[in-house]
Short mmCIF file of C-alpha atoms and ligand atoms in Angstrom, two decimals:
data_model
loop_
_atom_site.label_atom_id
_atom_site.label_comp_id
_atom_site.label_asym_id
_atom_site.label_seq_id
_atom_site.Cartn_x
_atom_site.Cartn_y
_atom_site.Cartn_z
CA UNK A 1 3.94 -29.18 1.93
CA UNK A 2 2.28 -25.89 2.03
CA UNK A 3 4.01 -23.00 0.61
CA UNK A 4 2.99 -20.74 3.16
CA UNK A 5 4.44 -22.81 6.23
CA UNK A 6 6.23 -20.61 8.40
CA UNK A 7 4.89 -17.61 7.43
CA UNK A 8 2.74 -15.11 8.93
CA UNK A 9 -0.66 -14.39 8.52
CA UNK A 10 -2.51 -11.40 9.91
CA UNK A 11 -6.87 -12.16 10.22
CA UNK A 12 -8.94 -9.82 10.88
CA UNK A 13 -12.59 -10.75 12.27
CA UNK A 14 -11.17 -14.36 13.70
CA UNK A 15 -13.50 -14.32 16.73
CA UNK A 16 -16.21 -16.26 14.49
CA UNK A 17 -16.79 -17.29 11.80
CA UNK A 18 -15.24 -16.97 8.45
CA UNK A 19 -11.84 -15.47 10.43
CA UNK A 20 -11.98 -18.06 13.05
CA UNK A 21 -11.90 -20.86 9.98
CA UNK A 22 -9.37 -18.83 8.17
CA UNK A 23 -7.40 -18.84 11.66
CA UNK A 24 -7.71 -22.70 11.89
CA UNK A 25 -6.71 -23.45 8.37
CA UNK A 26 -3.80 -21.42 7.91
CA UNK A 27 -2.82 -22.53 11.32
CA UNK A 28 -3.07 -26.42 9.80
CA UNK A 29 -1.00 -25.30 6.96
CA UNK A 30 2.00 -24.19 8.95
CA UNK A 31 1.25 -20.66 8.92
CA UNK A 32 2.12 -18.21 12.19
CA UNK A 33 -0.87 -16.19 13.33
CA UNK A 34 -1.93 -12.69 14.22
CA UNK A 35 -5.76 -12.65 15.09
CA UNK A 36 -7.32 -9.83 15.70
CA UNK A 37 -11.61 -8.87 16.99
CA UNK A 38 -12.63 -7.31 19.60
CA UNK A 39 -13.99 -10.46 21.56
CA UNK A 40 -10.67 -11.27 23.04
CA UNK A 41 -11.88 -13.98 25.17
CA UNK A 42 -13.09 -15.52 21.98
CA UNK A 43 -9.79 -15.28 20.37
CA UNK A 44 -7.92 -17.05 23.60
CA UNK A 45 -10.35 -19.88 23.78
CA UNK A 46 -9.43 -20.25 19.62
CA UNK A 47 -5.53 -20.10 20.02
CA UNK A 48 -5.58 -22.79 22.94
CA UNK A 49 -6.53 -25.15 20.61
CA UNK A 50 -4.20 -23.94 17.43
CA UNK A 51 -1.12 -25.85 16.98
CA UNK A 52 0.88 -23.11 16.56
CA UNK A 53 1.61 -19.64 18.57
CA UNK A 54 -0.18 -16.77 17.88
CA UNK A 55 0.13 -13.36 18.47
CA UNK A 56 -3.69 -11.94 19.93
CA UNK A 57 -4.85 -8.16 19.35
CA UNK A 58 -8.14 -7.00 21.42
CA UNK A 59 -8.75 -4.38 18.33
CA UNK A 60 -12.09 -2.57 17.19
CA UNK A 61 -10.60 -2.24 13.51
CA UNK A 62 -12.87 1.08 13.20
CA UNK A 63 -10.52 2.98 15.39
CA UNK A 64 -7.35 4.07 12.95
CA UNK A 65 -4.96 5.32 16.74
CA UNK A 66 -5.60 1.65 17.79
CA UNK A 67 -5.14 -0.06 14.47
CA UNK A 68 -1.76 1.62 14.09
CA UNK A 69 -0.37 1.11 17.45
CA UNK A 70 -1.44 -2.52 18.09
CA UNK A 71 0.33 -3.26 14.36
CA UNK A 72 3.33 -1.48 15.71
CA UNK A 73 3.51 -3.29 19.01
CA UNK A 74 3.09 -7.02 16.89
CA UNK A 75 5.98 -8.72 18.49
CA UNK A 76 9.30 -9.26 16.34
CA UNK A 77 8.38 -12.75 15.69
CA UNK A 78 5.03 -11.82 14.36
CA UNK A 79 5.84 -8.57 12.92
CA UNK A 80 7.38 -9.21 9.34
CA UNK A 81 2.95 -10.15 8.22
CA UNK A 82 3.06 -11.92 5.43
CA UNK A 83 -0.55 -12.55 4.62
CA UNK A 84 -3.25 -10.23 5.28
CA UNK A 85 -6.77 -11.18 5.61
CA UNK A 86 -9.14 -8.41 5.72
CA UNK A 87 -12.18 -10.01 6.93
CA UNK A 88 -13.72 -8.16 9.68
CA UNK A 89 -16.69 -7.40 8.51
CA UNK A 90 -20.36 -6.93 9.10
CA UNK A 91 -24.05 -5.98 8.01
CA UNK A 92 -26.20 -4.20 10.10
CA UNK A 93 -30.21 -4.17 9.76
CA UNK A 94 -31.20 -4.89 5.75
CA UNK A 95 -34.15 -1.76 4.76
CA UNK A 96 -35.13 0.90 2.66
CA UNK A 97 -31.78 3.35 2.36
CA UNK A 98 -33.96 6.51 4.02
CA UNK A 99 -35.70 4.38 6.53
CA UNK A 100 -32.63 2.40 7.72
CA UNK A 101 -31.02 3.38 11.17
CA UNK A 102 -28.10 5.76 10.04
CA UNK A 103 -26.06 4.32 13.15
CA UNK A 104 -26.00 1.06 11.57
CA UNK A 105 -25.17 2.23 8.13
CA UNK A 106 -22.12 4.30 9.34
CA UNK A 107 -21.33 1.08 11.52
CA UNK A 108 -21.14 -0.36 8.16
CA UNK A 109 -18.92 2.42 6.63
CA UNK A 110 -16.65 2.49 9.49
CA UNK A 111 -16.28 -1.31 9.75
CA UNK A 112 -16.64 -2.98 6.12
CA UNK A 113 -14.53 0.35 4.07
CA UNK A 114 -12.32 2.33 6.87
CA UNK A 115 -11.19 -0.56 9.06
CA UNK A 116 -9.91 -2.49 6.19
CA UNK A 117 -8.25 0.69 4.39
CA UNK A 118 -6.68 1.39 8.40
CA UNK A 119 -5.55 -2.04 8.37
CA UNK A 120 -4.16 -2.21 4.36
CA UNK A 121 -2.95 1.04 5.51
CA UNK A 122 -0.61 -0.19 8.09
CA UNK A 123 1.07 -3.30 6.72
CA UNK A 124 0.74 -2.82 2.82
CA UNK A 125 4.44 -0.80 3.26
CA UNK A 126 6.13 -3.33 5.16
CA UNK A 127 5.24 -5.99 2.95
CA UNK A 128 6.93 -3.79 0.24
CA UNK A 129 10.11 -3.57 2.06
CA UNK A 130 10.47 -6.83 2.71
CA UNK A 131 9.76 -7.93 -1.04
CA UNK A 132 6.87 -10.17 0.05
CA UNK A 133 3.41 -10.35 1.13
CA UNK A 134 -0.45 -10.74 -0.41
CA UNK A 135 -3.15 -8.56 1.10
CA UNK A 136 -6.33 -11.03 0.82
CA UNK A 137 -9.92 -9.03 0.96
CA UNK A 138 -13.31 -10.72 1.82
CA UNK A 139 -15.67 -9.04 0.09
CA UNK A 140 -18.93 -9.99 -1.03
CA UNK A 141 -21.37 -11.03 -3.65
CA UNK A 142 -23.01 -8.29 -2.37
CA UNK A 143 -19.90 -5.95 -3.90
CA UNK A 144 -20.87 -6.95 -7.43
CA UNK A 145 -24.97 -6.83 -7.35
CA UNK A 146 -27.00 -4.69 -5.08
CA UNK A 147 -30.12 -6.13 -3.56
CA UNK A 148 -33.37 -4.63 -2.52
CA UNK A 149 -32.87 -3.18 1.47
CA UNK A 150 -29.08 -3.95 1.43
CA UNK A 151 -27.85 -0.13 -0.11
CA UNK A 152 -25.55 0.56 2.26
CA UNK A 153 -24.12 -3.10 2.90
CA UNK A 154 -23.84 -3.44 -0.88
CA UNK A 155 -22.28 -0.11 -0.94
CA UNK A 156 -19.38 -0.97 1.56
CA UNK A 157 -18.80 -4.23 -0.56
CA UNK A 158 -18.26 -2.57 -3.61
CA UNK A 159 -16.29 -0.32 -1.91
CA UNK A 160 -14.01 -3.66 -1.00
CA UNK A 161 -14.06 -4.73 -4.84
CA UNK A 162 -13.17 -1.38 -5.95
CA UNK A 163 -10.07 -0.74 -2.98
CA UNK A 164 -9.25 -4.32 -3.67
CA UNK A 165 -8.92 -3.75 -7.48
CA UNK A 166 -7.37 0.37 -7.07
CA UNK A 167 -4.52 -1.52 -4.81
CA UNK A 168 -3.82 -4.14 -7.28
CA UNK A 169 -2.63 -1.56 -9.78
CA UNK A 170 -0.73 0.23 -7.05
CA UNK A 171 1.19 -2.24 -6.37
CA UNK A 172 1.63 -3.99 -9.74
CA UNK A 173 5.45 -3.20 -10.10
CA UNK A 174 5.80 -4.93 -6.56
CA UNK A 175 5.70 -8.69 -5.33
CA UNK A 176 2.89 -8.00 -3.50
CA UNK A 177 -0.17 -9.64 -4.61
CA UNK A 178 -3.98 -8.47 -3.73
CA UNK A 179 -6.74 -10.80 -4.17
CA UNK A 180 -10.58 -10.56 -2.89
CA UNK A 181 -12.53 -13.89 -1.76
CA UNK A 182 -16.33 -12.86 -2.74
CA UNK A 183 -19.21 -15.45 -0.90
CA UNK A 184 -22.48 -15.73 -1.05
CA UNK A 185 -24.86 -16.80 1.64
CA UNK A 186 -22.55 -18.61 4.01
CA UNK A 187 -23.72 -19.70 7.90
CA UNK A 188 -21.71 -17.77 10.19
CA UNK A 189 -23.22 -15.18 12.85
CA UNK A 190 -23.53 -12.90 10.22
CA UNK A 191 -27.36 -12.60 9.90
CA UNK A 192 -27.56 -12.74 14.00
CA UNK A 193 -25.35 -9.62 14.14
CA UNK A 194 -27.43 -8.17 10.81
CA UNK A 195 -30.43 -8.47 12.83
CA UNK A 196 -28.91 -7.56 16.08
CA UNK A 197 -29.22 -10.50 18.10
CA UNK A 198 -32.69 -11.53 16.33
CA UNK A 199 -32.10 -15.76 16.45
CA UNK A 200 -35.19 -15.89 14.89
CA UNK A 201 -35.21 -14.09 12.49
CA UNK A 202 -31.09 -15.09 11.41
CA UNK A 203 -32.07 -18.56 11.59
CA UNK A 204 -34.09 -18.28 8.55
CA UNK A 205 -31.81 -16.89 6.16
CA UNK A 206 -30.50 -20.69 6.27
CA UNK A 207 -33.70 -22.51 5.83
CA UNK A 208 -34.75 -24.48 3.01
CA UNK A 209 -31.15 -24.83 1.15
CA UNK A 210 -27.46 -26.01 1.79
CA UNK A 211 -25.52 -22.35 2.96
CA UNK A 212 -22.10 -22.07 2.17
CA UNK A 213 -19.91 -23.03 5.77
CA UNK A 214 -17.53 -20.89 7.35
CA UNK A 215 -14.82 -23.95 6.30
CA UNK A 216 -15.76 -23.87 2.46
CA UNK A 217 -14.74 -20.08 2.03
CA UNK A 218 -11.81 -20.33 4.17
CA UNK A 219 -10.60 -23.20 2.22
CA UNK A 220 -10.88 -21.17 -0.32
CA UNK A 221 -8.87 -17.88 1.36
CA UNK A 222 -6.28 -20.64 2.28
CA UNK A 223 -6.05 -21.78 -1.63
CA UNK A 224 -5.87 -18.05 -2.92
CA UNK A 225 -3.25 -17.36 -0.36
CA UNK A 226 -0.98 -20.93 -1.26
CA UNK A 227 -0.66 -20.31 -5.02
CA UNK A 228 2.90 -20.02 -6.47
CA UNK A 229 4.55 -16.47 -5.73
CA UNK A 230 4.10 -16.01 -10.03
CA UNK A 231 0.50 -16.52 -9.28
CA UNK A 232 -2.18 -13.77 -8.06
CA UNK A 233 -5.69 -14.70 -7.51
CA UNK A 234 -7.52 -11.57 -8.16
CA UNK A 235 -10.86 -12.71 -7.33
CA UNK A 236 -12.96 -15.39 -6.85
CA UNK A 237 -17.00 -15.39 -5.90
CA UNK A 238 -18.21 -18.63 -3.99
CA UNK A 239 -21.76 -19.63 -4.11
CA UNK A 240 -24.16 -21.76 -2.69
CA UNK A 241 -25.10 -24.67 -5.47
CA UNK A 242 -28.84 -23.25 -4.58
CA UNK A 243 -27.51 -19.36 -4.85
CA UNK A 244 -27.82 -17.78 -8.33
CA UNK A 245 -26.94 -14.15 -7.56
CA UNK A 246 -27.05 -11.72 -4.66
CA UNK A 247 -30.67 -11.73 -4.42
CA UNK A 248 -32.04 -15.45 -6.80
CA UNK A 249 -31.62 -18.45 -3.91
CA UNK A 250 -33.49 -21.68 -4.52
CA UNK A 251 -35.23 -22.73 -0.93
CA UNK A 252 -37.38 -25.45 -0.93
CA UNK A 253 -38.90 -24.74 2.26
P1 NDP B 1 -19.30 -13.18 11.74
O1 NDP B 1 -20.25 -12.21 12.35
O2 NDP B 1 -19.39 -14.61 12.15
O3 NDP B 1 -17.80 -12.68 11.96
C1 NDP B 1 -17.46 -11.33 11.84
C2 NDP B 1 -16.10 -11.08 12.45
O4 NDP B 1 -15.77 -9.71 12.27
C3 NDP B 1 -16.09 -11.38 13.95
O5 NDP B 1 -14.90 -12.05 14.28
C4 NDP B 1 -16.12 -9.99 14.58
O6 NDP B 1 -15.37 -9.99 15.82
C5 NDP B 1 -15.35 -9.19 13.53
N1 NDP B 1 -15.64 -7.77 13.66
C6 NDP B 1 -16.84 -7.14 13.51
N2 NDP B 1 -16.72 -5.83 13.75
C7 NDP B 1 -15.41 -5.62 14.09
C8 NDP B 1 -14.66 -4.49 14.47
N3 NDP B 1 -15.22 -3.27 14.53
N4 NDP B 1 -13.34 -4.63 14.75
C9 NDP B 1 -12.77 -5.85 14.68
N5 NDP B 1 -13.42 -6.97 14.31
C10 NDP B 1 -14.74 -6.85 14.03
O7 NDP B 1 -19.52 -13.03 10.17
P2 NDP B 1 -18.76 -13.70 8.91
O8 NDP B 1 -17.69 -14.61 9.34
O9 NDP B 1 -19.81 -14.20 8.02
O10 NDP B 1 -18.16 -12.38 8.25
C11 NDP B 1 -16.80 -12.23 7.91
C12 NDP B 1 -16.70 -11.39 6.65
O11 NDP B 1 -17.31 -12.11 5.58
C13 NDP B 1 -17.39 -10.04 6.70
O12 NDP B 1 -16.55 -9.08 6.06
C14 NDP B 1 -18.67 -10.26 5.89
O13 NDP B 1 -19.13 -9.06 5.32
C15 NDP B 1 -18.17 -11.24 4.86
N6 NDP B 1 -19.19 -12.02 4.18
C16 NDP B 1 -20.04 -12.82 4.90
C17 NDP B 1 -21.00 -13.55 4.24
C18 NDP B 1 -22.01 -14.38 4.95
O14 NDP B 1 -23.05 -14.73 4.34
N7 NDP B 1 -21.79 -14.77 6.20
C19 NDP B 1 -21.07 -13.55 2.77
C20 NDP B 1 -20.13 -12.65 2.14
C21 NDP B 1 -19.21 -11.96 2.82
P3 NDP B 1 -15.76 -9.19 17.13
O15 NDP B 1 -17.24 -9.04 17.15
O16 NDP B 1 -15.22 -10.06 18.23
O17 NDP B 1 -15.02 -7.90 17.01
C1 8X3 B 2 -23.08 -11.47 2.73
C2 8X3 B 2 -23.97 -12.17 1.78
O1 8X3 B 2 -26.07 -11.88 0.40
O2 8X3 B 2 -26.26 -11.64 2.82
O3 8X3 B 2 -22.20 -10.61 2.09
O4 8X3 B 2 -25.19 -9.94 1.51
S1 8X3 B 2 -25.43 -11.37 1.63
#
């Protein structure tokens, strides 16, 4: 039995993806859910086919009023969050740091570093006062190497590694644990939202190796999350067999 059946996981980003996997795992394992994105007829068509009840926030994680109210209108069964993955998330455009549009880069910011510190923010001091919870972080390869025309991405990544690792020793004379799950290249719409709407051109970053799957890293987020309470994951970085570092993949075609 999993030792996180009956309790309640917050995911952010679970419109696609990494979040949506995450959703469908812990949902397998027993777990309640709160999913959050802003593509709320994404997240219905998801939670039809969950096998538990969820609790569904229409959220843009970027705006701090919204994060804060829609956490403090969670209904009482979903409210006591147990688990929270911060996994909304995104790249936008991948060039030179003074050529790049500065639209996408603050996108970036806003998304990637605010909207997870809104989100920590807002449940980190409930967790406390209940005695229980583990704030889970997707960061990044990308927030321990920097690669050429990804600044600002890598930036907002090591950002993640650094908030991840700050709250860890804020919280070290609590039960709360804080853990970061850090992939490499993994086939989500990532790269189609990177290079805004470009099939093309997101298509490729795939080619010519075996990408990680939205499944394998949530696997993973479901294994960091089910450890005994003694146990805190602080970090693990999932690769691609064909994926060296942020910037060394092996492609045969
Ligand atoms: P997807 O684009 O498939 O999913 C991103 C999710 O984030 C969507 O559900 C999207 O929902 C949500 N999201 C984006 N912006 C916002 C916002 N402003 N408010 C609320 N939700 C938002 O990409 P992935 O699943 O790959 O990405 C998930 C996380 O994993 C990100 O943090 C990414 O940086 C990280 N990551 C991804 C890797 C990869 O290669 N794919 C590798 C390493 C890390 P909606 O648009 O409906 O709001
Ligand atoms: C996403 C992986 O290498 O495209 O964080 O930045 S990468």
């Amino acid at each position: 039995m999993s030792r996180i059946q009956g309790k309640t996981a917050f995911i952010t980003g679970a419109s696609s993806g990494i979040g949506e996997a995450a959703a469908r795992k812990f949902a397998e394992a027993g777990c309640n859910l709160v999913l959050a994105a802003r593509r709320m007829d994404r997240l219905r068509t998801l939670a039809a086919k969950l096998p538990i009840k969820c609790h569904l926030i229409e959220l843009d994680v970027r705006n701090r009023q919204a994060v804060d109210s829609a956490i403090a209108a969670i209904p009482a069964e979903f409210a006591a969050i147990d688990i929270l993955v911060n996994n909304a998330g995104k790249a936008r455009g991948l060039a030179k740091l003074h050529e790049a549009d500065l639209a996408d880069q603050e996108e970036m910011i806003d998304t990637n570093v605010k909207g997870l510190l809104y989100c920590t923010r807002a449940v980190v001091p409930g967790m406390i006062k209940r005695g229980y919870g583990h704030v889970i972080n997707i960061g990044s390869i990308a927030g321990h190497e920097t690669y050429p025309n990804g600044s600002v991405y890598c930036a907002t990544k090591h950002a993640v590694d650094a908030i991840t690792k700050g709250l860890r020793l804020d919280l070290v004379d609590t039960p709360v644990r804080v853990s970061t799950v850090d992939p490499g290249l993994v086939e989500t719409e990532f790269s189609l939202v990177r290079f805004h709407g470009d099939t093309e051109r997101a298509k490729k970053v795939y080619v010519g190796y075996r990408p990680l799957t939205a499944d394998d890293v949530a696997e993973t987020v479901l294994w960091v999350a089910d450890r005994p309470e003694h146990v805190q994951i602080a970090e693990v970085i999932i690769l691609p067999s064909a994926q060296a570092n942020a910037y060394v993949t092996h492609k045969t075609s």
